[in-house]
CSV table of C-alpha atoms in Angstrom, one decimal:
chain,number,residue,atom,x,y,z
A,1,UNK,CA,5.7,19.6,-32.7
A,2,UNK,CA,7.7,16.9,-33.7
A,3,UNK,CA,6.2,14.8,-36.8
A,4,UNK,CA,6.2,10.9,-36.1
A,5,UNK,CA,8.1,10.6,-39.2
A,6,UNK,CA,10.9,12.4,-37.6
A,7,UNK,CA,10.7,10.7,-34.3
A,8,UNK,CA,10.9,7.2,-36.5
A,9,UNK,CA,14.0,8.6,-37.8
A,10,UNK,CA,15.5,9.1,-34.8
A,11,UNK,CA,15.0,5.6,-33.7
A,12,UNK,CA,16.2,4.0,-36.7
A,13,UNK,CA,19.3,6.3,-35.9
A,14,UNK,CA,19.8,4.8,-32.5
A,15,UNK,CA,19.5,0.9,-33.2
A,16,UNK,CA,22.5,0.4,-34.5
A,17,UNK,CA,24.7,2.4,-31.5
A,18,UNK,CA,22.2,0.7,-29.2
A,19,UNK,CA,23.1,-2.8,-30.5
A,20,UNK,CA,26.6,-2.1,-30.6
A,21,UNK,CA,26.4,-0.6,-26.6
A,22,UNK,CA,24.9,-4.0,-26.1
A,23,UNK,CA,27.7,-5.6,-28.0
A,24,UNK,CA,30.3,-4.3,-25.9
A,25,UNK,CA,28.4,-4.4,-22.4
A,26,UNK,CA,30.0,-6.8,-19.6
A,27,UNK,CA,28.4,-9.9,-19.8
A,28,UNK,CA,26.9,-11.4,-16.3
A,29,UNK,CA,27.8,-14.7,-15.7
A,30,UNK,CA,25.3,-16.2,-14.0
A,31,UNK,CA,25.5,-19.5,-11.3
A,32,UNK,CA,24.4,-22.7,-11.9
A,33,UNK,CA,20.2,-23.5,-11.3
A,34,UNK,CA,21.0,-23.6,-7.3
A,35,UNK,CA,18.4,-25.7,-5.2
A,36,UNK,CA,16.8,-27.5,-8.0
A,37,UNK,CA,13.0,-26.5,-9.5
A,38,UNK,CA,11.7,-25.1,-5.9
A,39,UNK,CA,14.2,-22.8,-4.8
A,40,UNK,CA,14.1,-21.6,-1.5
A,41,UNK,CA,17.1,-19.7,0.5
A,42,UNK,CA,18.3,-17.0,2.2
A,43,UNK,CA,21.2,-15.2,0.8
A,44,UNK,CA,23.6,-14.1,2.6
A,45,UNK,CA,23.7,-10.5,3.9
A,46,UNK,CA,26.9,-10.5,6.1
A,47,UNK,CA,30.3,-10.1,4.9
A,48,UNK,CA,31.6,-12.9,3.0
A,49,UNK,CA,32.7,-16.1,4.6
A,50,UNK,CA,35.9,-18.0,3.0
A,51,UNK,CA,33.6,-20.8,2.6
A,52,UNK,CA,30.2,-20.5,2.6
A,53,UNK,CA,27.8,-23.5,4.0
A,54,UNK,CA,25.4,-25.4,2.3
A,55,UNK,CA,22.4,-26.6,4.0
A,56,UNK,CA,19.4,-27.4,5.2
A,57,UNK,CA,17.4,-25.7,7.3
A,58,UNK,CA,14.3,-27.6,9.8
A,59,UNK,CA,12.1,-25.8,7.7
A,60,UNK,CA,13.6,-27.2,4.1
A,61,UNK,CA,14.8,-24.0,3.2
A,62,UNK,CA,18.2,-24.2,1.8
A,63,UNK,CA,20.7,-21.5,3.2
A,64,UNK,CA,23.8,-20.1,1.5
A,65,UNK,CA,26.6,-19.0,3.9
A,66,UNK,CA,24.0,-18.6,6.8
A,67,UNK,CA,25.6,-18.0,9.7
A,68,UNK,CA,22.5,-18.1,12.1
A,69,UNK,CA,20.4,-21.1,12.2
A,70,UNK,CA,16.8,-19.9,12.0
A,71,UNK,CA,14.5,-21.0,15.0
A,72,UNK,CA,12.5,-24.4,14.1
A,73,UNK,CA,9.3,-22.5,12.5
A,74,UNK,CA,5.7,-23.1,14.6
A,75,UNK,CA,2.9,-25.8,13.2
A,76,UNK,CA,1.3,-23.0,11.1
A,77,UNK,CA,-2.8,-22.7,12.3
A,78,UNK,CA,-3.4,-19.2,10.2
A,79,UNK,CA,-1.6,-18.6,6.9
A,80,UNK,CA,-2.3,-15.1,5.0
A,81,UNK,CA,-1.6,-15.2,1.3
A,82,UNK,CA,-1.3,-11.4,-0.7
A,83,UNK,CA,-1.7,-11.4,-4.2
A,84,UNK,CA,-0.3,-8.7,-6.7
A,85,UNK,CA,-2.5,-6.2,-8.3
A,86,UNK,CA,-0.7,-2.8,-8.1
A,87,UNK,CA,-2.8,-0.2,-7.4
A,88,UNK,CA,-5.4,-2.5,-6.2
A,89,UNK,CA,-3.5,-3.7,-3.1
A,90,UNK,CA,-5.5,-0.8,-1.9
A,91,UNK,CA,-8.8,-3.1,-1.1
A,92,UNK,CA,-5.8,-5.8,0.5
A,93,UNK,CA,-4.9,-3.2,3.4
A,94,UNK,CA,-8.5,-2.0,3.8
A,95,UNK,CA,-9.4,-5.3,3.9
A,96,UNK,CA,-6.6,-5.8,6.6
A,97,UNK,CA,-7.5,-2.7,8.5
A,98,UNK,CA,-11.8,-3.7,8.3
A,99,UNK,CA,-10.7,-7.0,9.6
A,100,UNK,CA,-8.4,-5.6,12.5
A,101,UNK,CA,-11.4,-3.4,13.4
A,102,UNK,CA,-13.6,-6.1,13.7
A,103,UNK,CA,-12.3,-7.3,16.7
A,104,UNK,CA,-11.0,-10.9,15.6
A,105,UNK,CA,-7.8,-10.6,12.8
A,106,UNK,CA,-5.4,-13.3,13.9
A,107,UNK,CA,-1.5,-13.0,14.1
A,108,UNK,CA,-0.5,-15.0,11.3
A,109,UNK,CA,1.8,-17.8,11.7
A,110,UNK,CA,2.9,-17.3,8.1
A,111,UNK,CA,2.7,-14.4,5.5
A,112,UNK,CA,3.2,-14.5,1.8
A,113,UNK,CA,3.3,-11.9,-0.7
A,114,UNK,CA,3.6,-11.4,-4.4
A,115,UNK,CA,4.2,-7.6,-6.5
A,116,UNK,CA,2.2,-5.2,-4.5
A,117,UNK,CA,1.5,-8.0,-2.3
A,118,UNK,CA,5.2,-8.2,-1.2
A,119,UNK,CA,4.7,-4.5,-0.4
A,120,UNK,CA,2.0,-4.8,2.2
A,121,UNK,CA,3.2,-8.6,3.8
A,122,UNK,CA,5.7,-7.3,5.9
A,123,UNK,CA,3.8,-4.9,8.0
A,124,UNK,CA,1.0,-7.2,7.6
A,125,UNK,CA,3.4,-9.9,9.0
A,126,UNK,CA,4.0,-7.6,12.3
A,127,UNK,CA,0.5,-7.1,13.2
A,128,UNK,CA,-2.7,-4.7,13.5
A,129,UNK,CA,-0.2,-1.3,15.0
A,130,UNK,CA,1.0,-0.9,11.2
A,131,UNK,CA,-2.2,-0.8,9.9
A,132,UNK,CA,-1.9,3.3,10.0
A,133,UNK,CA,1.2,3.1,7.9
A,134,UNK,CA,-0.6,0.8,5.2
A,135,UNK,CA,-3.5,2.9,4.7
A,136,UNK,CA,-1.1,5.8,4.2
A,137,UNK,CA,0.6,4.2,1.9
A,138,UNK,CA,-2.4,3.3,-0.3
A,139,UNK,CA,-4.4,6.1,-0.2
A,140,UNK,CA,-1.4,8.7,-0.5
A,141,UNK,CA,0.7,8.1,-2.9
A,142,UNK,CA,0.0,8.7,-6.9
A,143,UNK,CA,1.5,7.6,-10.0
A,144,UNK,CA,4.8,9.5,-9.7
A,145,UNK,CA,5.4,7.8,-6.4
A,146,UNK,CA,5.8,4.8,-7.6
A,147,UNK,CA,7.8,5.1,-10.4
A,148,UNK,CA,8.5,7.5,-13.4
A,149,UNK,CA,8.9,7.2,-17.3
A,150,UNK,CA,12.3,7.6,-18.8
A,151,UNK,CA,12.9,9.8,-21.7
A,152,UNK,CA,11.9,8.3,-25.3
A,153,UNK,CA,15.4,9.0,-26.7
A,154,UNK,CA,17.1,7.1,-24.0
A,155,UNK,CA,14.8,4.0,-24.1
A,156,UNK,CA,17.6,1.9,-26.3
A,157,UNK,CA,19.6,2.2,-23.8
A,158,UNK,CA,17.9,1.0,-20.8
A,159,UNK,CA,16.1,-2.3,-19.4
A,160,UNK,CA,12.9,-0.5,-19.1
A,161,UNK,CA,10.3,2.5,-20.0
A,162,UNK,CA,10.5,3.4,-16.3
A,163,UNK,CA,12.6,3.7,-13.2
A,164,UNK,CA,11.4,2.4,-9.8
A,165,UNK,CA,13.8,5.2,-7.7
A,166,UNK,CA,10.2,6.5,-6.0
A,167,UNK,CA,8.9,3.2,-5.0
A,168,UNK,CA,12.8,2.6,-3.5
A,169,UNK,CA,12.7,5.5,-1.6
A,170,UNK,CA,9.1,4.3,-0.5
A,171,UNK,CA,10.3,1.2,0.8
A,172,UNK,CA,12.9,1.9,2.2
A,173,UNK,CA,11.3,4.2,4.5
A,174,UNK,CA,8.5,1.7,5.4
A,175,UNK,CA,11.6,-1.2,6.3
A,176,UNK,CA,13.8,1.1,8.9
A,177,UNK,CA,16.5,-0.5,11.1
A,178,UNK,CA,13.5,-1.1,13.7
A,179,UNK,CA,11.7,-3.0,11.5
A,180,UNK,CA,14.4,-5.1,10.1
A,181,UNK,CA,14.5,-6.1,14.0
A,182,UNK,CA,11.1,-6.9,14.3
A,183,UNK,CA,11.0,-9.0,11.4
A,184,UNK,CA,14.3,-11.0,13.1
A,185,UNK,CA,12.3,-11.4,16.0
A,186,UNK,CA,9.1,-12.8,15.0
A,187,UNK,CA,11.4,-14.9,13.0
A,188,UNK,CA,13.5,-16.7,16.0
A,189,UNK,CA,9.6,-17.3,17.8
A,190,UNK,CA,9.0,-19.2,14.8
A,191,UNK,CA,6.9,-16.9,12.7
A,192,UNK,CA,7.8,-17.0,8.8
A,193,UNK,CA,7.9,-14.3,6.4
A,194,UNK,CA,7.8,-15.4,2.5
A,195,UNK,CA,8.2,-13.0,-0.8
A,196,UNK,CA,8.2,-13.9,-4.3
A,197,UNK,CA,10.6,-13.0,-7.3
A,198,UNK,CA,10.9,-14.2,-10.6
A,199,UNK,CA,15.0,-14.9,-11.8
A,200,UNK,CA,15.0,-13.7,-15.4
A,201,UNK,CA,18.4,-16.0,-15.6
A,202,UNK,CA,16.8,-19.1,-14.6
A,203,UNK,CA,13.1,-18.8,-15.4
A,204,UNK,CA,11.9,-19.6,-12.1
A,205,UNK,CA,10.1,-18.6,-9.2
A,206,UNK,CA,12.0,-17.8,-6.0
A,207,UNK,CA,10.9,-17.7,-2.6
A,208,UNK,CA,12.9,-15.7,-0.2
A,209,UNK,CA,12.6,-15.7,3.9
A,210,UNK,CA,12.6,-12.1,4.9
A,211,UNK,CA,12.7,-13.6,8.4
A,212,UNK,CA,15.6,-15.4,8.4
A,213,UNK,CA,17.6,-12.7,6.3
A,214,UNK,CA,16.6,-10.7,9.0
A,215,UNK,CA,18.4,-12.4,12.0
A,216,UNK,CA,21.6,-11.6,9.8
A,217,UNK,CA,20.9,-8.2,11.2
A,218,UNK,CA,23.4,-5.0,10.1
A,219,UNK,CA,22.9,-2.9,6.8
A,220,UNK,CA,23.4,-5.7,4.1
A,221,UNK,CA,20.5,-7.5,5.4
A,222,UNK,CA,18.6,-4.3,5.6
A,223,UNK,CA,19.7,-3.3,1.7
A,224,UNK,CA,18.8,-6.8,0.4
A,225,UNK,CA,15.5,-6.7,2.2
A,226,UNK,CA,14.4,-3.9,0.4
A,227,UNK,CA,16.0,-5.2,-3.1
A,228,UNK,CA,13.7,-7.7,-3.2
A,229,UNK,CA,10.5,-6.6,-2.1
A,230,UNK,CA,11.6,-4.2,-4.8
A,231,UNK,CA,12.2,-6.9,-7.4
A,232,UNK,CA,9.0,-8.6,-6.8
A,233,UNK,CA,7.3,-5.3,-7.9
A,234,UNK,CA,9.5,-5.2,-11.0
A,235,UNK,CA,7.2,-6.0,-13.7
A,236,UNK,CA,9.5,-6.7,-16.8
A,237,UNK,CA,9.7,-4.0,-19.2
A,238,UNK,CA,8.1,-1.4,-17.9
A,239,UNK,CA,10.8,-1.4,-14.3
A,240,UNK,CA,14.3,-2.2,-14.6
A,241,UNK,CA,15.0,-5.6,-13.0
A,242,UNK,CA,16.9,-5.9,-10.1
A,243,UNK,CA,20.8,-7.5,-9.2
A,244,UNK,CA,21.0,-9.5,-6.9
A,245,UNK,CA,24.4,-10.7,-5.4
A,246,UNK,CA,24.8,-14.4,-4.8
A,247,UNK,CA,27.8,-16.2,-3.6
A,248,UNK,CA,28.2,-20.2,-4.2
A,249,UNK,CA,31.2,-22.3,-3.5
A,250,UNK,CA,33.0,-18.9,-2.3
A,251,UNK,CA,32.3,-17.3,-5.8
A,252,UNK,CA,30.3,-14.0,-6.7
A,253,UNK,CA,27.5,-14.1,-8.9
A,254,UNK,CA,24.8,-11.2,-9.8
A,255,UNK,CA,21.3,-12.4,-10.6
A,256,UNK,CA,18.4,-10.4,-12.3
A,257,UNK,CA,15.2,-10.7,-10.5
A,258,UNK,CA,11.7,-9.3,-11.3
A,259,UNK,CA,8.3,-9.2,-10.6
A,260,UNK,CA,7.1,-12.4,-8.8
A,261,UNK,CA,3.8,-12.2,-10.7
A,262,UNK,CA,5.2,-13.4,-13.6
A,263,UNK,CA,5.1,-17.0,-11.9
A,264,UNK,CA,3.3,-17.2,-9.4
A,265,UNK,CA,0.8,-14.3,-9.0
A,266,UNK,CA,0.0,-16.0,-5.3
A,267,UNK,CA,2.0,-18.5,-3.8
A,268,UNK,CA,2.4,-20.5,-0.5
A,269,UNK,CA,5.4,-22.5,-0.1
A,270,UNK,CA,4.7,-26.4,-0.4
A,271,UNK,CA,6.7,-27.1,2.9
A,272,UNK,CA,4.1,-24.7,4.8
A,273,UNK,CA,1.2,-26.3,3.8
A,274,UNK,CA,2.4,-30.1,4.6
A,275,UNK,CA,3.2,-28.5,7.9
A,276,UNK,CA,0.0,-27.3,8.5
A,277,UNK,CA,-2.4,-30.8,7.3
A,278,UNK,CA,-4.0,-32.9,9.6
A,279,UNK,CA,-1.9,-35.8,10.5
A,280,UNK,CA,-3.4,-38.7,9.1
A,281,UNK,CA,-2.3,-40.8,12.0
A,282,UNK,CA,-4.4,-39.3,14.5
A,283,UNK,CA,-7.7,-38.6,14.6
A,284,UNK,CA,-9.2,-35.5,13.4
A,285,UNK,CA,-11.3,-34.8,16.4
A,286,UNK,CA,-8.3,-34.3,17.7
A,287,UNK,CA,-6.9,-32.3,15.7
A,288,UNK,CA,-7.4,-28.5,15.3
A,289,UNK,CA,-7.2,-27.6,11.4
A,290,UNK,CA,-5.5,-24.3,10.1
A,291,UNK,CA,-7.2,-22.3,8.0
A,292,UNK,CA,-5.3,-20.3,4.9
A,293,UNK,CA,-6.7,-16.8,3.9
A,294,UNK,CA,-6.1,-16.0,0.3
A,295,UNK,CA,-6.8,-12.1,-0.3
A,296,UNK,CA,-6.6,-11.1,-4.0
A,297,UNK,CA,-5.8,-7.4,-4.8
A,298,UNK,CA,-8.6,-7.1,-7.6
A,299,UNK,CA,-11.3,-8.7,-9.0
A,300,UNK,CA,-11.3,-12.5,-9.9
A,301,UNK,CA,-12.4,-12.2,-13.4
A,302,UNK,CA,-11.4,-8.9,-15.4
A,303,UNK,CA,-14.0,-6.3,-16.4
A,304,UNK,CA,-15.4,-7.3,-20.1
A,305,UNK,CA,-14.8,-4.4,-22.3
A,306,UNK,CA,-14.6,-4.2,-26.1
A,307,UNK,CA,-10.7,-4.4,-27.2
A,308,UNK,CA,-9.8,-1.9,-30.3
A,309,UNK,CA,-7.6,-3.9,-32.6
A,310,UNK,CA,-4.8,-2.4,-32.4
A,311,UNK,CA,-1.3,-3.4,-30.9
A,312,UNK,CA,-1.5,-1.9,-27.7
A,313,UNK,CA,-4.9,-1.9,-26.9
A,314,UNK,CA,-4.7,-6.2,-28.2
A,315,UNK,CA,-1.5,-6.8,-26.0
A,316,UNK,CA,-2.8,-5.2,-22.6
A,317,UNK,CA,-6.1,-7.2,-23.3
A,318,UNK,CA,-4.2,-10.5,-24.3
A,319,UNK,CA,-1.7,-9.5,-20.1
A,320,UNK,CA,-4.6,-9.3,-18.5
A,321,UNK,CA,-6.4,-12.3,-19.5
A,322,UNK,CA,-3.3,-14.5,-18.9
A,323,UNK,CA,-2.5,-12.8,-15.7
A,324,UNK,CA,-5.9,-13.2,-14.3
A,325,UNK,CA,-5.9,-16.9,-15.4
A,326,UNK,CA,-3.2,-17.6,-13.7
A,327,UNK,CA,-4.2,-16.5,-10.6
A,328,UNK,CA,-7.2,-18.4,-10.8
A,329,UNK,CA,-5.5,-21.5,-11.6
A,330,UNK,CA,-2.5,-20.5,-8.6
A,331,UNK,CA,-5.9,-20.4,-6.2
A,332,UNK,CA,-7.8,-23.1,-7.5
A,333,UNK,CA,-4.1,-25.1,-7.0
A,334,UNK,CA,-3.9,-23.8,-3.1
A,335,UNK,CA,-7.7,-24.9,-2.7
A,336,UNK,CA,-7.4,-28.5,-3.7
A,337,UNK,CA,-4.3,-29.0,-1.3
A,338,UNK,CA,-5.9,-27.7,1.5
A,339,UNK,CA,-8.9,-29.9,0.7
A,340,UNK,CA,-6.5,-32.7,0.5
A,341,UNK,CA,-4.8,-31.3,4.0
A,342,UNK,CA,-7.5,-31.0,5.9
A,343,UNK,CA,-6.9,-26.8,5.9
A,344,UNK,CA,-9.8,-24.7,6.1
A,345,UNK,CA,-9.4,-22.7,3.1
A,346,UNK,CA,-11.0,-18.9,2.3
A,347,UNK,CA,-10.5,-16.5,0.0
A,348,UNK,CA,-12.0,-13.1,-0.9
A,349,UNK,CA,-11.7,-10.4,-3.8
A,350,UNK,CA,-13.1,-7.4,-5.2
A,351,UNK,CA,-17.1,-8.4,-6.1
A,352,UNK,CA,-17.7,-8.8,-9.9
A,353,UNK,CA,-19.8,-5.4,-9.5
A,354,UNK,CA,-17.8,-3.5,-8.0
A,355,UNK,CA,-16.4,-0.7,-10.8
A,356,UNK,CA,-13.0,-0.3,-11.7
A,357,UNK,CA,-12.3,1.7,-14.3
A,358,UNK,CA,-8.8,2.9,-13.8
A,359,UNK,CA,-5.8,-0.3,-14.3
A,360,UNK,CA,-3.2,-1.8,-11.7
A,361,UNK,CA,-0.6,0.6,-12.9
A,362,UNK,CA,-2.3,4.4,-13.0
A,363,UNK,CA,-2.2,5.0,-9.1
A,364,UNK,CA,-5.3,7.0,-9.0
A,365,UNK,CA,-5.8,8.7,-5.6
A,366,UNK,CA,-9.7,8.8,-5.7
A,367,UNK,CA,-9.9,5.7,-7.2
A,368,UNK,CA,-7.6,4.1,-4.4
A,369,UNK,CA,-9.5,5.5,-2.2
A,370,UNK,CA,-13.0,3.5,-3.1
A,371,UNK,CA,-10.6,0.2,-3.4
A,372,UNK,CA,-9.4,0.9,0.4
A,373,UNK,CA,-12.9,1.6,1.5
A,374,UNK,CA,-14.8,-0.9,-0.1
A,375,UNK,CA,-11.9,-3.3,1.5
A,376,UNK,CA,-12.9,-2.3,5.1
A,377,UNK,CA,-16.1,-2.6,4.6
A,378,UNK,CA,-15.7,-6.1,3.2
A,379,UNK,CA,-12.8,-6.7,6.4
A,380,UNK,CA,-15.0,-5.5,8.8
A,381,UNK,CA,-18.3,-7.5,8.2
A,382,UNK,CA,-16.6,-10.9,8.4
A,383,UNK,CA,-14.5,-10.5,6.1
A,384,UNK,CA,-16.5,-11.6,3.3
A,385,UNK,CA,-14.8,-15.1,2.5
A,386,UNK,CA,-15.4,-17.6,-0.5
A,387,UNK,CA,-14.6,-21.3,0.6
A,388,UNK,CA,-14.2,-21.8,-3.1
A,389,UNK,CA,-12.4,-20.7,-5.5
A,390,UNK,CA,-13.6,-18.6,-9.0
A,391,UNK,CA,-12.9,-21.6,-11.2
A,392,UNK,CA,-15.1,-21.0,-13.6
A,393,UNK,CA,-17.1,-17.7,-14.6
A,394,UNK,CA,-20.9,-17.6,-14.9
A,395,UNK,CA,-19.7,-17.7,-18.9
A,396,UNK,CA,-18.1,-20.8,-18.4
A,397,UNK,CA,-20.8,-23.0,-16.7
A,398,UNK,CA,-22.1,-24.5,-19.9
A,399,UNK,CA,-18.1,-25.0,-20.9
A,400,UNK,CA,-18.9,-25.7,-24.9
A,401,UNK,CA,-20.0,-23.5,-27.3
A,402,UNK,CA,-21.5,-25.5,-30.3
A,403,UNK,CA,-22.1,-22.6,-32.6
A,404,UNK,CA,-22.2,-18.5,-32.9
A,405,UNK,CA,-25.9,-18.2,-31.8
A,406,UNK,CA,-26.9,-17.6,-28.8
A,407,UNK,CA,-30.2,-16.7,-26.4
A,408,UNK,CA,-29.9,-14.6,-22.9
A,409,UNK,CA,-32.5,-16.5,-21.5
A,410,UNK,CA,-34.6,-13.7,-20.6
């Protein structure tokens, strides 16, 4: 076996060819921030136009080179929002498939979805018939189906520990030609279809319209389809990120997207939820509010669990705190607007209780499994929705600590 002092060697070896591979590599040139601090778009997936169009759409989305006007989208009533969680988008389809059972899951006017989430919204987005796929898909599949690590002594060469060629093949045997045309059609009724990336050029968070890129029908459509649902898995680091061709003013540009988490970990697009608040001008009586379901893929607080101080163990610890604060803050956000909207808001998550040993990234089949099964039995008794969202912790009632002594109150 290979000493660590050897294996340090070896490293130290390859950083300087690595740096000079990176010294030489094609630089990307990038387009200018298009569409401003929200950016919303579909790309194009047809062959190139001589001059592409800019403009926008009923909806506010701004297109690029769209040759097929999307249908004016419905006054949304019911709203679904996925989260990201990995592994744990498990208890998000048995939640799904408990709810369809009971009798009374609506067909959403609009979907969202964010990492895993992105994964699960599109078949969520064509109704209760998928529901068999989904639960295949997370109860099946292990570790290796997902992705699998690259070799140590090739790591300063890459963008990433791991390749994402499993989940690719995944997806793009869940989004087949007939689906891609299912997508377009719920589209042109008026339906909408949103996923989230992160663009590692600009910083940002990017909502696409799977819908609308869609009704551009043919293979390209199909292909960028799948990149980004793809990208919006790509956590940063661990997968490789994922080009994305652009085209503006009738140039060609490539853009690096990754996981949507890193932004937004749950999202609905600003433009949805003004559609869907009570208009002030009428009365409310008259007026039948829409209601947004927020499902998160996890718990709402992470696990406590004593941290060994060391650098892995400290950095995972340090992710998972900010990534679960964010999503609290990203619901918390959601739940004042549709307070402020008149929108019926509810949200539901794994139960503080409820054991979780394994993280979003291992893919355990057992443990998958309890996730989809305790999500039917949460989707099929209700489902089990909060009309508020975890703020605060039962820690954090009390807010200030004034010193390092402290009683249980037992």
């Amino acid at each position: 076996m290979v000493s660590w002092r050897v294996q340090l060697r070896r490293w130290l070896l390859l950083v300087p060819l690595a740096v000079a591979v990176g010294c030489v590599a094609p630089r990307r040139v990038p387009p200018a921030d298009i569409g401003g601090p929200t950016q919303w778009r579909s790309a194009e997936a047809a062959p190139p136009r001589p001059s592409p169009v800019l403009e926008e759409s009923p909806d506010g989305i701004q297109l690029v080179g769209h040759s097929v006007p999307p249908a004016r989208p419905l006054k949304p009533r019911t709203i679904l929002a996925l989260s990201g969680g990995g592994m744990f988008g498990a208890y998000t389809v048995g939640v799904l498939n408990g709810w369809s059972k009971a009798g009374n899951r609506p067909t959403f006017d609009v979907v969202t979805g964010i990492s895993t989430g992105a994964l699960i919204a599109p078949l969520a987005f064509l109704g209760l018939e998928h529901d068999p796929h989904l639960s295949k898909m997370y109860t099946s599949i292990t570790r290796r189906d997902v992705f699998a690590y690259r070799s140590w002594a090739t790591l300063p060469f890459r963008d990433a520990v791991a390749t994402t060629a499993p989940l690719r093949a995944n997806v793009e045997t869940t989004i087949s030609e007939e689906v891609v045309l299912a997508l377009a059609a719920e589209h042109r009724k008026g339906r909408r279809l949103y996923i989230g990336t992160t663009n590692l050029d600009t910083k940002r968070f990017i909502t696409w319209d799977l819908g609308a890129i869609a009704t551009q029908g043919g293979k390209a459509a199909r292909k960028l389809i799948i990149n980004l649902m793809v990208a919006s898995c790509s956590l940063p680091g661990v997968f490789s990120p994922v080009p994305i061709e652009v085209e503006l003013d009738g140039k060609r540009y490539t853009e690096l997207h990754v996981d949507g988490g890193m932004t937004s970990p749950v999202f609905v697009p600003t433009t949805v939820l003004d559609a869907a608040a009570l208009d002030p001008a009428r009365p409310v009586a008259a007026q039948t509010p829409a209601t947004l379901f927020v499902i998160l893929a996890g718990k709402a607080f992470v696990d406590p669990a004593p941290v060994n101080a060391r650098l892995l163990p400290v950095l995972g610890a340090g992710a998972a705190a900010l990534v679960s604060a964010q999503t609290r803050l990203e619901v918390a956000n959601l739940y004042h607007i549709c307070r402020l909207g008149g929108i019926h808001f509810q949200m539901t998550s794994l139960a503080n209780d409820f054991p979780t040993p394994a993280g979003g990234l291992e893919f355990v089949r057992p443990e998958m499994h309890k996730l989809f099964e305790e999500g039917v039995r949460v989707g099929s008794s209700g489902p089990l929705w909060f009309s508020a969202p975890p703020e605060r912790g039962t820690a954090e009632i009390d807010g200030i600590r004034t010193g390092n002594r402290f009683r249980s109150g037992k």
